[in-house]
Tab-separated table of C-alpha atoms in Angstrom:
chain	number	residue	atom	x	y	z
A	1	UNK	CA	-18.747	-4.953	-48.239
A	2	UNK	CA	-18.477	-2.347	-45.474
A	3	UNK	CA	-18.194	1.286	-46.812
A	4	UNK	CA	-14.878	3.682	-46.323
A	5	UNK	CA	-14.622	6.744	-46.318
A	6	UNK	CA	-13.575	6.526	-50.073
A	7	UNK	CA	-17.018	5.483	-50.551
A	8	UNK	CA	-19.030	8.721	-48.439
A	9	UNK	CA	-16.335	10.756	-50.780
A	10	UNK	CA	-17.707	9.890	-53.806
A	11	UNK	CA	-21.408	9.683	-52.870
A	12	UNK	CA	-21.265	13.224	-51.255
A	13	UNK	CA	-19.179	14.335	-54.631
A	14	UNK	CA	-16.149	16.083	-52.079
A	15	UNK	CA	-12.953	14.905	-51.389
A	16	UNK	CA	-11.989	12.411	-48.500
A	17	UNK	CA	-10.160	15.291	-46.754
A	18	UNK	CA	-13.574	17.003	-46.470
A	19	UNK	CA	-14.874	13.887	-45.064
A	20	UNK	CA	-12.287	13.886	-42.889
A	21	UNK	CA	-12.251	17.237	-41.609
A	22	UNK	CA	-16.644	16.632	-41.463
A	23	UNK	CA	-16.172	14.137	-39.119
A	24	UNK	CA	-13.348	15.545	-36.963
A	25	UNK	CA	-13.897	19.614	-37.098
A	26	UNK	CA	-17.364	20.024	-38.259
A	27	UNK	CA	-17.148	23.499	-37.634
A	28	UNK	CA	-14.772	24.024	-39.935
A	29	UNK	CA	-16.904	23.013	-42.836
A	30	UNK	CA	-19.926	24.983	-44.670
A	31	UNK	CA	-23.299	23.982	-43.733
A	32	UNK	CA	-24.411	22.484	-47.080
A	33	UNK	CA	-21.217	20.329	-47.413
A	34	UNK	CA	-21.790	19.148	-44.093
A	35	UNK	CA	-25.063	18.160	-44.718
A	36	UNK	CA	-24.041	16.322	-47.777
A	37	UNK	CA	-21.095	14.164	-46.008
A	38	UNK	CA	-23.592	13.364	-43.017
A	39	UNK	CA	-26.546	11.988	-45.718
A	40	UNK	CA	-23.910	10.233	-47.622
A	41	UNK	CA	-22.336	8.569	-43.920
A	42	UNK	CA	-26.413	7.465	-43.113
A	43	UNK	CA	-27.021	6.164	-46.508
A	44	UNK	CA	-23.653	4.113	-46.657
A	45	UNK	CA	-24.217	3.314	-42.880
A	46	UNK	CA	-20.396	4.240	-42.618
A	47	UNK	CA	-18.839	3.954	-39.403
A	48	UNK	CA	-14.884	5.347	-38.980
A	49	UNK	CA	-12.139	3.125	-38.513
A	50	UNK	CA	-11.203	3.876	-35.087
A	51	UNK	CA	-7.722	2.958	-35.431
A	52	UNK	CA	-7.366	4.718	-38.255
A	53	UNK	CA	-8.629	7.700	-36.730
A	54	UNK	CA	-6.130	6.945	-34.096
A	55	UNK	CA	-3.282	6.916	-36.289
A	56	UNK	CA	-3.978	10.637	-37.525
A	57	UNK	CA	-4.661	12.006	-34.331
A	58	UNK	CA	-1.842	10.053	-32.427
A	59	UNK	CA	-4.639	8.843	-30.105
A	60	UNK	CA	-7.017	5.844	-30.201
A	61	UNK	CA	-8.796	6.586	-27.097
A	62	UNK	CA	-8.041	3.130	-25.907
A	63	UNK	CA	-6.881	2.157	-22.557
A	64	UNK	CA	-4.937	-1.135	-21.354
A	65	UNK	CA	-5.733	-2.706	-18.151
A	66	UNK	CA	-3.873	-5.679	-16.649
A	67	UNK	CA	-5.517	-8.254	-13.920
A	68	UNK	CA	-3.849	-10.709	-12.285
A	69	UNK	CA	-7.036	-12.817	-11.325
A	70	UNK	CA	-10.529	-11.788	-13.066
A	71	UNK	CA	-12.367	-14.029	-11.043
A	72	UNK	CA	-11.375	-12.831	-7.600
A	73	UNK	CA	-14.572	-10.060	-6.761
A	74	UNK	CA	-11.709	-7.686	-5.508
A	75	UNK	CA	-11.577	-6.779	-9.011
A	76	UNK	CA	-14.693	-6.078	-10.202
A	77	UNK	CA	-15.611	-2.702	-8.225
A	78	UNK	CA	-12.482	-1.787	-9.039
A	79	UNK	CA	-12.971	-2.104	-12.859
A	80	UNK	CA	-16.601	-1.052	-12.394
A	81	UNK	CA	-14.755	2.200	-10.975
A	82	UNK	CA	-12.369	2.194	-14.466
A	83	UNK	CA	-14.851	1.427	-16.661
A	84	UNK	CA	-17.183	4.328	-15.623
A	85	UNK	CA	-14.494	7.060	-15.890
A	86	UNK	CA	-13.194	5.743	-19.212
A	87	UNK	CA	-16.745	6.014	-20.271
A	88	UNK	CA	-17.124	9.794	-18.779
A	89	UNK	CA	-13.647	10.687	-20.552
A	90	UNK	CA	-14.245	8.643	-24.093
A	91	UNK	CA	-12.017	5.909	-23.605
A	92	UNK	CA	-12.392	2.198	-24.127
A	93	UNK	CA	-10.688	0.037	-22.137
A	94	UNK	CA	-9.128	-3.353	-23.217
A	95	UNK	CA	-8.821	-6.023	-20.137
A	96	UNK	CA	-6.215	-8.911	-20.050
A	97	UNK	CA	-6.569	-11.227	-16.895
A	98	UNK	CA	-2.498	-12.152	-16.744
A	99	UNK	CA	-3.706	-15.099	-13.830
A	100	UNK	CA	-0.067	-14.050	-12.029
A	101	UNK	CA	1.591	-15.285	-15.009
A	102	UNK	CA	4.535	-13.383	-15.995
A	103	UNK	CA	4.586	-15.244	-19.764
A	104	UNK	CA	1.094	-14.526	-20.187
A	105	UNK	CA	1.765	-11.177	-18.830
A	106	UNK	CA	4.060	-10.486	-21.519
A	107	UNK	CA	1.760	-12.084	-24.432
A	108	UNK	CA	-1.108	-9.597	-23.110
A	109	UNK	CA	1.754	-6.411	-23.554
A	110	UNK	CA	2.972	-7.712	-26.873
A	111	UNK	CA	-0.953	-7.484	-27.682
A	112	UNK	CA	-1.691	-3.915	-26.370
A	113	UNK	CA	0.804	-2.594	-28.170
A	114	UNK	CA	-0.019	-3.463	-31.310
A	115	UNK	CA	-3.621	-2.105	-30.621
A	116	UNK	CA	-1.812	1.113	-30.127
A	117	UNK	CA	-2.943	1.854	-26.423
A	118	UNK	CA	-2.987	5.594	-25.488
A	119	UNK	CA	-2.038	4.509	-21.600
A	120	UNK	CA	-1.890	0.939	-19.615
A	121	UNK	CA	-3.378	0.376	-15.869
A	122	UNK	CA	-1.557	-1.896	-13.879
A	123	UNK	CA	-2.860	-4.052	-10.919
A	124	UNK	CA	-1.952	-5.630	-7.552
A	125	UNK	CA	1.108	-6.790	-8.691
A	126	UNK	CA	4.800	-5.787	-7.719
A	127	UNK	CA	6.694	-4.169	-9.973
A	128	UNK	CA	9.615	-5.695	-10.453
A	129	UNK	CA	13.019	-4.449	-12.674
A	130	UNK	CA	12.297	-6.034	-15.671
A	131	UNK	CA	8.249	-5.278	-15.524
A	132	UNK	CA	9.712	-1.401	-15.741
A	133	UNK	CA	11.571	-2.045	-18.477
A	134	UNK	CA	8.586	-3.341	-20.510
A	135	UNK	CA	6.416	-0.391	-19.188
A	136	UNK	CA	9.465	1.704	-20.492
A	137	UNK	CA	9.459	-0.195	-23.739
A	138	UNK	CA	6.043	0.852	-24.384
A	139	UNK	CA	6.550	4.587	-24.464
A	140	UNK	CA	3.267	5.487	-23.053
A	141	UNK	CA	1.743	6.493	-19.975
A	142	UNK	CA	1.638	3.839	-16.659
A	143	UNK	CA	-0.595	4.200	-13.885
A	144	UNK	CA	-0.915	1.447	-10.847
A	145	UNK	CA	-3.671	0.314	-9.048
A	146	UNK	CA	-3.638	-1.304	-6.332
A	147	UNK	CA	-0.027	-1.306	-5.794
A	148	UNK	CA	3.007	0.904	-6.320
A	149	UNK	CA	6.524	1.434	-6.611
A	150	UNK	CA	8.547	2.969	-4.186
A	151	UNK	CA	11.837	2.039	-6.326
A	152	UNK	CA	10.321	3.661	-9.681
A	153	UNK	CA	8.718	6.781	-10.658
A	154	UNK	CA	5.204	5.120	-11.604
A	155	UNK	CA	2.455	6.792	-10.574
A	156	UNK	CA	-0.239	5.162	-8.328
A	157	UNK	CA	-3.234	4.757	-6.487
A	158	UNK	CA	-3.692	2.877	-3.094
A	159	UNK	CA	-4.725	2.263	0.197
A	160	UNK	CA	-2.146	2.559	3.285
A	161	UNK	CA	-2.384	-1.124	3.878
A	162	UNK	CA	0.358	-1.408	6.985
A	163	UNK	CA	-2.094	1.377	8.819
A	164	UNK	CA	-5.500	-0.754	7.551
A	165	UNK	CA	-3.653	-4.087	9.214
A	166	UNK	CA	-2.383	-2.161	12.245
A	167	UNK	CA	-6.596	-0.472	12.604
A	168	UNK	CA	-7.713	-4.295	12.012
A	169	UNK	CA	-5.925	-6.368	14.948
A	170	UNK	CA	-6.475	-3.014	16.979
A	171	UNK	CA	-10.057	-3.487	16.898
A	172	UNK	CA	-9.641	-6.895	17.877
A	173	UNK	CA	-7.660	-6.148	20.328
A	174	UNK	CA	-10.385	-3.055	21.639
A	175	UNK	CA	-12.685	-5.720	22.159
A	176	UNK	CA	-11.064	-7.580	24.209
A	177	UNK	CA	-8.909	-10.531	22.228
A	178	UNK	CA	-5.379	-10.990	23.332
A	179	UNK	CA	-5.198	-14.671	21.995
A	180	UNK	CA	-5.276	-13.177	18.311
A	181	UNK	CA	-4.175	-15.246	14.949
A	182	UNK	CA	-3.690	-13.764	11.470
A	183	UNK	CA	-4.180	-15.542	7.768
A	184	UNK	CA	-1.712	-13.566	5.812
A	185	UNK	CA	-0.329	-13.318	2.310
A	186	UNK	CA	2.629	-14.314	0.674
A	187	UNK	CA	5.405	-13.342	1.909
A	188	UNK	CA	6.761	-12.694	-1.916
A	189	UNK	CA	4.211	-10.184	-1.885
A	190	UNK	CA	5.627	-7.012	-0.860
A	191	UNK	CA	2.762	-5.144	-2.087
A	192	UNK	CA	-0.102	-5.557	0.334
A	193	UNK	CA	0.779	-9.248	2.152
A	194	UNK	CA	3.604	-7.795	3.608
A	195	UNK	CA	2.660	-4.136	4.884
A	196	UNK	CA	-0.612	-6.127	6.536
A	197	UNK	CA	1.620	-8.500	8.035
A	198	UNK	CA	3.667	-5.437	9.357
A	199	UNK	CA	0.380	-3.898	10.506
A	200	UNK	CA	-0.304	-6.545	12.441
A	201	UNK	CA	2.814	-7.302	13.859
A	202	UNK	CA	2.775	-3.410	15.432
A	203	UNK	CA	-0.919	-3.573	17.097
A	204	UNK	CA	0.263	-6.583	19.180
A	205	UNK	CA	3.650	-4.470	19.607
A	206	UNK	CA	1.926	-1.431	20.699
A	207	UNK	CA	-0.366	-3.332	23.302
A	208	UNK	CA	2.081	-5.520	25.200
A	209	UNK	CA	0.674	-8.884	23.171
A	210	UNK	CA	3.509	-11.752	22.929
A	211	UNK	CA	3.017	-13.463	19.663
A	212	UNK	CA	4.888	-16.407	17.989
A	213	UNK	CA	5.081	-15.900	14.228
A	214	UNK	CA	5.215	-19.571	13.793
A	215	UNK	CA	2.309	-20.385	15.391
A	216	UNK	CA	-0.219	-17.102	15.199
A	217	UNK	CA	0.548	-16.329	11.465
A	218	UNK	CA	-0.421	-18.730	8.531
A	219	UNK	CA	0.400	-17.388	4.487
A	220	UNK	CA	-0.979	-18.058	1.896
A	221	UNK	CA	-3.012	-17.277	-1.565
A	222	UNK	CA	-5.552	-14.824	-1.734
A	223	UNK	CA	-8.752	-17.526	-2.218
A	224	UNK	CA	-11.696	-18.739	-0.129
A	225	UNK	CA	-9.941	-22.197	-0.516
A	226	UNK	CA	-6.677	-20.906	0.961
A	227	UNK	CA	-8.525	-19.365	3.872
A	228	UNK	CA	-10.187	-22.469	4.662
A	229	UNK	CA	-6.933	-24.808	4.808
A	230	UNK	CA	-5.265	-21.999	6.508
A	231	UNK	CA	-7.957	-21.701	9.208
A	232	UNK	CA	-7.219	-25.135	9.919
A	233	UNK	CA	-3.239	-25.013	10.012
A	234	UNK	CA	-3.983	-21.997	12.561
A	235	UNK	CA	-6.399	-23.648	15.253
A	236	UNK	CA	-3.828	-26.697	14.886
A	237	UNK	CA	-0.793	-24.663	16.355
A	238	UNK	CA	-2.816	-22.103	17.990
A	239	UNK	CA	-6.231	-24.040	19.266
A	240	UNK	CA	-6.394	-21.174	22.356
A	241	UNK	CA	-6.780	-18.760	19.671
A	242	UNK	CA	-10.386	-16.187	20.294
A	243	UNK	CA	-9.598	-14.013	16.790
A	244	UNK	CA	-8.298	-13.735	13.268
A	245	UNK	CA	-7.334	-11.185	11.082
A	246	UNK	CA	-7.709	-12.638	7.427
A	247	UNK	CA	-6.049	-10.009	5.031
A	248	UNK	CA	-9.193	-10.660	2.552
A	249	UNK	CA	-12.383	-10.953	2.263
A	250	UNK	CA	-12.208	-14.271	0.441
A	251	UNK	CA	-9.994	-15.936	3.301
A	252	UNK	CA	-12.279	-14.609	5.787
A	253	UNK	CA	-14.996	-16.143	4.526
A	254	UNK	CA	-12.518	-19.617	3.927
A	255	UNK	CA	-11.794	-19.255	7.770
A	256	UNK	CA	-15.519	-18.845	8.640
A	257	UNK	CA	-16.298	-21.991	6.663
A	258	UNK	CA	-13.848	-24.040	8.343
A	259	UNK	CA	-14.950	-23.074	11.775
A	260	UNK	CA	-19.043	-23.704	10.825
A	261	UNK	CA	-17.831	-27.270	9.455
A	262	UNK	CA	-15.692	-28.075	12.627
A	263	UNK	CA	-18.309	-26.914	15.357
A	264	UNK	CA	-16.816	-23.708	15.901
A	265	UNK	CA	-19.314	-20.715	16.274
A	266	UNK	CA	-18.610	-17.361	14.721
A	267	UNK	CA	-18.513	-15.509	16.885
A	268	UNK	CA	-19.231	-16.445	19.576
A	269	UNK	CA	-16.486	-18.540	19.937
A	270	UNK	CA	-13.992	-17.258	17.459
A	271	UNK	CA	-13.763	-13.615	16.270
A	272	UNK	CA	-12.804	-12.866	12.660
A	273	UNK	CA	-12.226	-9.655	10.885
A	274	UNK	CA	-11.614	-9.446	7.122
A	275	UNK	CA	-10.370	-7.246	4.355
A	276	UNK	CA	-11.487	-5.256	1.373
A	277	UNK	CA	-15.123	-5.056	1.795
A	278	UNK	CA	-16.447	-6.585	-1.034
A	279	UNK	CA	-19.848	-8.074	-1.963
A	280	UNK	CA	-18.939	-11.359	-0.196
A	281	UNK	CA	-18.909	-9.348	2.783
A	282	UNK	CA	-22.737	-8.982	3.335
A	283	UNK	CA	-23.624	-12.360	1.948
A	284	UNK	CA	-21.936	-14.189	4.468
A	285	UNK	CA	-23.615	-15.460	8.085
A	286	UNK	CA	-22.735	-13.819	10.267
A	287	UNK	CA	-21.819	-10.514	7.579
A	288	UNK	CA	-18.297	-9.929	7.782
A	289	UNK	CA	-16.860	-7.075	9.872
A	290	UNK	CA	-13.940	-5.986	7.544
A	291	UNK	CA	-11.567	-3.198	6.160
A	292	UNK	CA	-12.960	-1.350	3.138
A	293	UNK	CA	-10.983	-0.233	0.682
A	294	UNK	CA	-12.708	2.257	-1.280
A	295	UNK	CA	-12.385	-0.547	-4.493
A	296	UNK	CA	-14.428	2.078	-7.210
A	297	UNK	CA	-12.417	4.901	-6.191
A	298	UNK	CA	-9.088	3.159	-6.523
A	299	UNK	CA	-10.157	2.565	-10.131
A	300	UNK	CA	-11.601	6.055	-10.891
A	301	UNK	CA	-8.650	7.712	-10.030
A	302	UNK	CA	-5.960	5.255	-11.640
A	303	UNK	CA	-8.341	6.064	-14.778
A	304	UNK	CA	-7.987	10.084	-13.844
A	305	UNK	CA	-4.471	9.888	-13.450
A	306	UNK	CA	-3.748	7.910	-16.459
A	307	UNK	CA	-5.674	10.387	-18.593
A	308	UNK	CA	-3.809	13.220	-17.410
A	309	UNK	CA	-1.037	11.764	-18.671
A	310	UNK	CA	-2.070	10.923	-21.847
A	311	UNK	CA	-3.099	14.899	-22.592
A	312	UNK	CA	0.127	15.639	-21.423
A	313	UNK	CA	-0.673	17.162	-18.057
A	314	UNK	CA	0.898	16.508	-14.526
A	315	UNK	CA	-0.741	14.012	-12.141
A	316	UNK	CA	-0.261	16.194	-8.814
A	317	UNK	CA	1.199	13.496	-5.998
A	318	UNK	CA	3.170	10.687	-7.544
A	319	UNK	CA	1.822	8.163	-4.755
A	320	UNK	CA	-2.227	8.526	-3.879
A	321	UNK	CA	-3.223	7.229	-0.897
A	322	UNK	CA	-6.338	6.613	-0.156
A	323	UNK	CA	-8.747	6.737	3.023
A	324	UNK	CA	-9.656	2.819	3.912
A	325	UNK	CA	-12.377	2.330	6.895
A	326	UNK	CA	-13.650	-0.305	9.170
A	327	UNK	CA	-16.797	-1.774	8.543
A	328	UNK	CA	-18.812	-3.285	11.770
A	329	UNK	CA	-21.321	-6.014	11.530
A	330	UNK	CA	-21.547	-9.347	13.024
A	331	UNK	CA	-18.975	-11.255	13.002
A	332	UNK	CA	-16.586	-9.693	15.815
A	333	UNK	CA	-17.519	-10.513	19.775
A	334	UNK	CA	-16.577	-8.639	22.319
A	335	UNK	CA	-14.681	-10.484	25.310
C-alpha cells in the first residue's frame, strides 16, 4: 500500500503537523527533526498528495486549458509556449481538446472543477453569454488565448488579426496582383474569420480594387481539406484570379494542393499567401509566404497573465495585442 503521511509520522516518532510543516516551511523546523521526517519520507518512498496539499493551501498549482481542435498544428506552439511557463512558474497544466463541441465543452468544465483548477486558459473560440456564465460559475481566474471579448471583462492575449489580413492582401497587392481571391473563415466566427475578412475587404478598398464577395471570397473550416475544396469553388467563379489570401496555414497548403493536382503552378501562375506560420509552412513546395503569429508567445503570456491572477495581482492591459509579421519565401510572384 502507498504510504501517508500518517505513516512518515509514526516512523519519524513526531506528529503529522510536523510533517506537515517539514514539507511546507522547512525552515521553520529544527535541524534534527528535519532530518528525521526527510529519512522517514526516503525510507517510506512517500510522495504528498497533491490535492491534498492543495486543499490546505487553497492552491493545487494546476492549470486548465481548453482546445477546440488538438490536431490542428496551430495549437501546438502555442501549448509548447503554455507548457514551458507553467513549468518555469510550478504549475501543471490539464488539456481538454473540446473538438468545437459545446456539450463536450461543458463535460471538460464539469471535470476541471472537480480537480480544483487554480485558473482555466481558454482558446480560439468566441465567447459567447452563456460560456461567461460558466467561466463565472467557476469562481476562478480566466485568461483567453487566441481570442477575446470585447463584450466581457476577460482578459486576453492576441494578435490584431483585421491589421494581419489588411498587411496580407497588401502585399499581394505590392507585387503587383489586382485579380486577388481570398479562402476565408466562417462567417460565425467573429473571432479571427471575420476581422481577416474585414482586413481584406479594406486593402482592396484602400487601392481602388473592385471585388465581388460572391465570387472572390470562399468560407469555410479551418483544415487542409477545406482549403483544397475551397480552392476549387474559387478558380470556378473566379478562373482570372493571379492570388489568394488563405486565412491559415492549413488552407494554404489545401489551395496549393489543388492547384499542383489541376496543372496550376505555384507561383508562377497563381500567388498564395497564408496565415499563422506554422511548421507546415516550411515543409511545403514552394515554402509558404505567410503571416506569423508569434504562436509560443501567445501561450506564454496567457500563462503569465493567468498566474497573476491566481496570486492575486493585476494583469496590466485587459486586451494584449500582440506584434504579428510577414514571412517571405517562395510562394508569392511578383507581376
Amino acid at each position: 500500500m502507498r504510504s501517508n503521511i500518517k505513516d512518515v509520522a509514526k516512523l519519524a516518532d513526531v506528529s503529522i503537523s510536523t510533517v506537515s510543516r517539514v514539507l511546507n516551511s522547512p525552515n521553520l523546523v529544527a535541524e534534527e527533526t528535519r532530518d528525521k521526517v526527510f529519512k522517514a519520507i526516503a525510507e517510506l518512498n512517500y510522495t504528498p498528495n497533491a490535492l491534498a496539499r492543495g486543499l490546505i493551501h487553497k492552491r493545487t498549482q494546476t492549470l486548465g486549458v481548453l482546445i477546440p481542435d488538438i490536431s490542428n498544428l496551430f495549437y501546438a506552439e502555442i501549448l509548447r509556449g503554455m507548457e514551458d511557463t507553467a513549468h518555469r512558474l510550478d504549475y501543471n497544466l490539464i488539456l481538454c481538446n473540446t473538438d468545437n463541441n459545446k456539450p463536450r465543452l461543458l463535460a471538460s468544465l464539469k471535470v476541471l472543477k472537480e480537480k480544483q483548477i487554480d485558473g482555466l486558459i481558454f482558446t480560439s473560440e468566441p465567447i459567447y453569454p452563456d460560456y461567461n456564465e460558466l467561466f463565472q460559475q467557476l469562481q476562478i481566474p480566466v485568461v483567453l488565448a487566441a481570442t477575446h471579448s470585447l463584450e466581457f471583462e476577460i482578459p486576453s492575449v492576441k494578435v490584431n488579426d483585421e491589421q494581419a489580413g489588411f498587411e496580407a492582401t497588401e502585399y499581394l497587392i505590392r507585387n503587383g496582383h489586382r485579380r486577388i481571391g481570398m479562402i476565408a473563415g466562417s462567417m460565425m466566427d467573429p473571432v479571427t474569420a471575420v476581422p481577416r475578412l474585414q482586413g481584406f475587404m479594406r486593402a482592396l478598398r484602400t487601392y481602388n480594387i473592385d471585388a465581388d464577395y460572391e465570387t472572390c471570397v470562399q468560407n469555410g473550416n479551418y483544415r487542409f481539406e477545406d482549403g483544397y475544396e475551397a480552392m476549387g469553388r474559387l478558380l470556378q467563379k473566379s478562373p482570372d484570379l493571379t492570388a489568394v489570401f488563405a486565412s491559415s496555414d492549413e488552407r494554404a497548403l489545401g489551395a496549393i494542393s489543388y492547384c499542383h493536382e489541376h496543372g496550376i503552378k505555384v507561383p508562377d501562375d497563381l500567388s498564395v499567401i497564408g496565415f499563422d506560420n506554422t511548421r507546415l509552412a516550411v515543409m511545403c513546395f514552394p515554402k509558404l509566404t505567410t503571416i506569423a503569429q508569434p504562436l509560443y508567445q501567445i501561450g506564454q503570456l496567457a500563462v503569465e497573465k493567468l498566474d497573476n491572477l491566481v496570486q492575486g495581482k493585476q494583469v496590466g492591459e485587459l486586451r494584449t495585442y500582440i506584434a504579428h509579421e510577414l514571412v517571405e519565401r517562395q510562394s508569392v510572384a511578383k507581376i
